[in-house]
Amino acid sequence: MRLGGQTAVVTGGAAGLGLAIARAFTREGCSVALLDVDGVKAAASAVELAADGGQAIGITGDVADAGSVEAAVALARAGLGRLDILVNCAAIVDFGG
């Protein structure tokens, strides 16, 4: 419970590295908002973390859009009460040539 009472927003938190970071945070007692362009996946991942005993919420947001980020932060604050930690893990991967 090293992060007990802390809250975090993890961008790109619906899957991959972002979700792994969020999972580690919840195991340490941190509440987490998963911010992702795929809001359905963010919500499903939040349910998965909650089933494992963590506190998590999923939020739809696009880090490339300032208005979307502002709205997402407001939702995260409303859902978690405060924000202590931000992990920027959102990325666009294009392996095309």
Short mmCIF file of C-alpha atoms in Angstrom, two decimals:
data_model
loop_
_atom_site.label_atom_id
_atom_site.label_comp_id
_atom_site.label_asym_id
_atom_site.label_seq_id
_atom_site.Cartn_x
_atom_site.Cartn_y
_atom_site.Cartn_z
CA MET A 1 0.00 0.00 0.00
CA ARG A 2 2.84 2.38 -0.76
CA LEU A 3 0.52 4.48 -2.91
CA GLY A 4 -2.53 4.22 -0.64
CA GLY A 5 -4.65 7.36 -0.86
CA GLN A 6 -2.97 8.53 -4.06
CA THR A 7 -4.74 8.90 -7.40
CA ALA A 8 -3.33 8.65 -10.91
CA VAL A 9 -4.33 9.29 -14.49
CA VAL A 10 -2.73 6.93 -16.98
CA THR A 11 -3.06 7.98 -20.61
CA GLY A 12 -3.17 5.06 -23.01
CA GLY A 13 -4.39 3.10 -20.00
CA ALA A 14 -6.84 0.78 -21.72
CA ALA A 15 -4.23 -1.76 -22.80
CA GLY A 16 -0.56 -2.61 -23.12
CA LEU A 17 2.03 -0.73 -21.08
CA GLY A 18 -0.50 1.82 -19.81
CA LEU A 19 -2.72 -0.91 -18.39
CA ALA A 20 0.28 -2.69 -16.87
CA ILE A 21 1.29 0.54 -15.10
CA ALA A 22 -2.29 1.09 -13.90
CA ARG A 23 -2.41 -2.49 -12.61
CA ALA A 24 0.83 -1.98 -10.66
CA PHE A 25 -0.54 1.26 -9.20
CA THR A 26 -3.80 -0.35 -8.06
CA ARG A 27 -1.87 -3.21 -6.44
CA GLU A 28 -0.04 -0.56 -4.41
CA GLY A 29 -3.31 1.04 -3.28
CA CYS A 30 -3.53 3.85 -5.84
CA SER A 31 -6.85 4.75 -7.47
CA VAL A 32 -6.52 5.07 -11.23
CA ALA A 33 -8.29 6.79 -14.12
CA LEU A 34 -7.62 5.03 -17.41
CA LEU A 35 -7.69 7.67 -20.16
CA ASP A 36 -7.83 6.30 -23.67
CA VAL A 37 -9.27 7.10 -27.10
CA ASP A 38 -10.99 3.71 -26.86
CA GLY A 39 -13.45 4.53 -24.09
CA VAL A 40 -15.15 1.14 -24.27
CA LYS A 41 -11.82 -0.65 -23.72
CA ALA A 42 -10.88 1.83 -20.96
CA ALA A 43 -14.14 1.08 -19.15
CA ALA A 44 -13.67 -2.69 -19.56
CA SER A 45 -10.10 -2.47 -18.28
CA ALA A 46 -11.30 -0.45 -15.28
CA VAL A 47 -13.83 -3.19 -14.49
CA GLU A 48 -11.02 -5.75 -14.74
CA LEU A 49 -8.86 -3.77 -12.28
CA ALA A 50 -11.80 -3.38 -9.91
CA ALA A 51 -12.43 -7.13 -10.04
CA ASP A 52 -8.84 -7.58 -8.88
CA GLY A 53 -9.53 -5.31 -5.89
CA GLY A 54 -8.40 -1.97 -7.29
CA GLN A 55 -10.27 1.27 -7.72
CA ALA A 56 -10.33 2.38 -11.34
CA ILE A 57 -12.45 4.34 -13.76
CA GLY A 58 -12.31 4.41 -17.56
CA ILE A 59 -12.46 7.72 -19.39
CA THR A 60 -12.64 8.43 -23.12
CA GLY A 61 -10.15 11.07 -24.19
CA ASP A 62 -7.73 12.03 -26.92
CA VAL A 63 -4.41 13.48 -25.72
CA ALA A 64 -3.99 15.18 -29.10
CA ASP A 65 -7.03 17.38 -28.34
CA ALA A 66 -6.67 19.95 -25.53
CA GLY A 67 -10.42 20.20 -24.99
CA SER A 68 -10.71 16.44 -24.70
CA VAL A 69 -7.91 16.38 -22.13
CA GLU A 70 -9.53 19.16 -20.07
CA ALA A 71 -12.84 17.29 -20.05
CA ALA A 72 -11.11 14.02 -19.14
CA VAL A 73 -9.25 15.63 -16.24
CA ALA A 74 -12.52 17.07 -14.95
CA LEU A 75 -14.11 13.60 -15.12
CA ALA A 76 -11.11 12.04 -13.38
CA ARG A 77 -11.29 14.59 -10.56
CA ALA A 78 -15.03 14.05 -10.23
CA GLY A 79 -14.58 10.28 -10.11
CA LEU A 80 -11.48 10.09 -7.90
CA GLY A 81 -11.66 13.29 -5.89
CA ARG A 82 -8.17 14.54 -6.68
CA LEU A 83 -5.19 13.85 -8.93
CA ASP A 84 -1.67 13.18 -7.67
CA ILE A 85 0.11 11.32 -10.47
CA LEU A 86 0.10 11.55 -14.26
CA VAL A 87 1.59 8.86 -16.48
CA ASN A 88 1.73 9.74 -20.18
CA CYS A 89 1.64 6.42 -22.01
CA ALA A 90 -0.59 7.25 -24.95
CA ALA A 91 1.00 6.69 -28.33
CA ILE A 92 0.22 6.20 -31.96
CA VAL A 93 2.13 3.33 -33.49
CA ASP A 94 2.38 3.12 -37.26
CA PHE A 95 4.53 0.25 -38.44
CA GLY A 96 3.53 0.86 -42.04
CA GLY A 97 6.11 1.76 -44.64
#
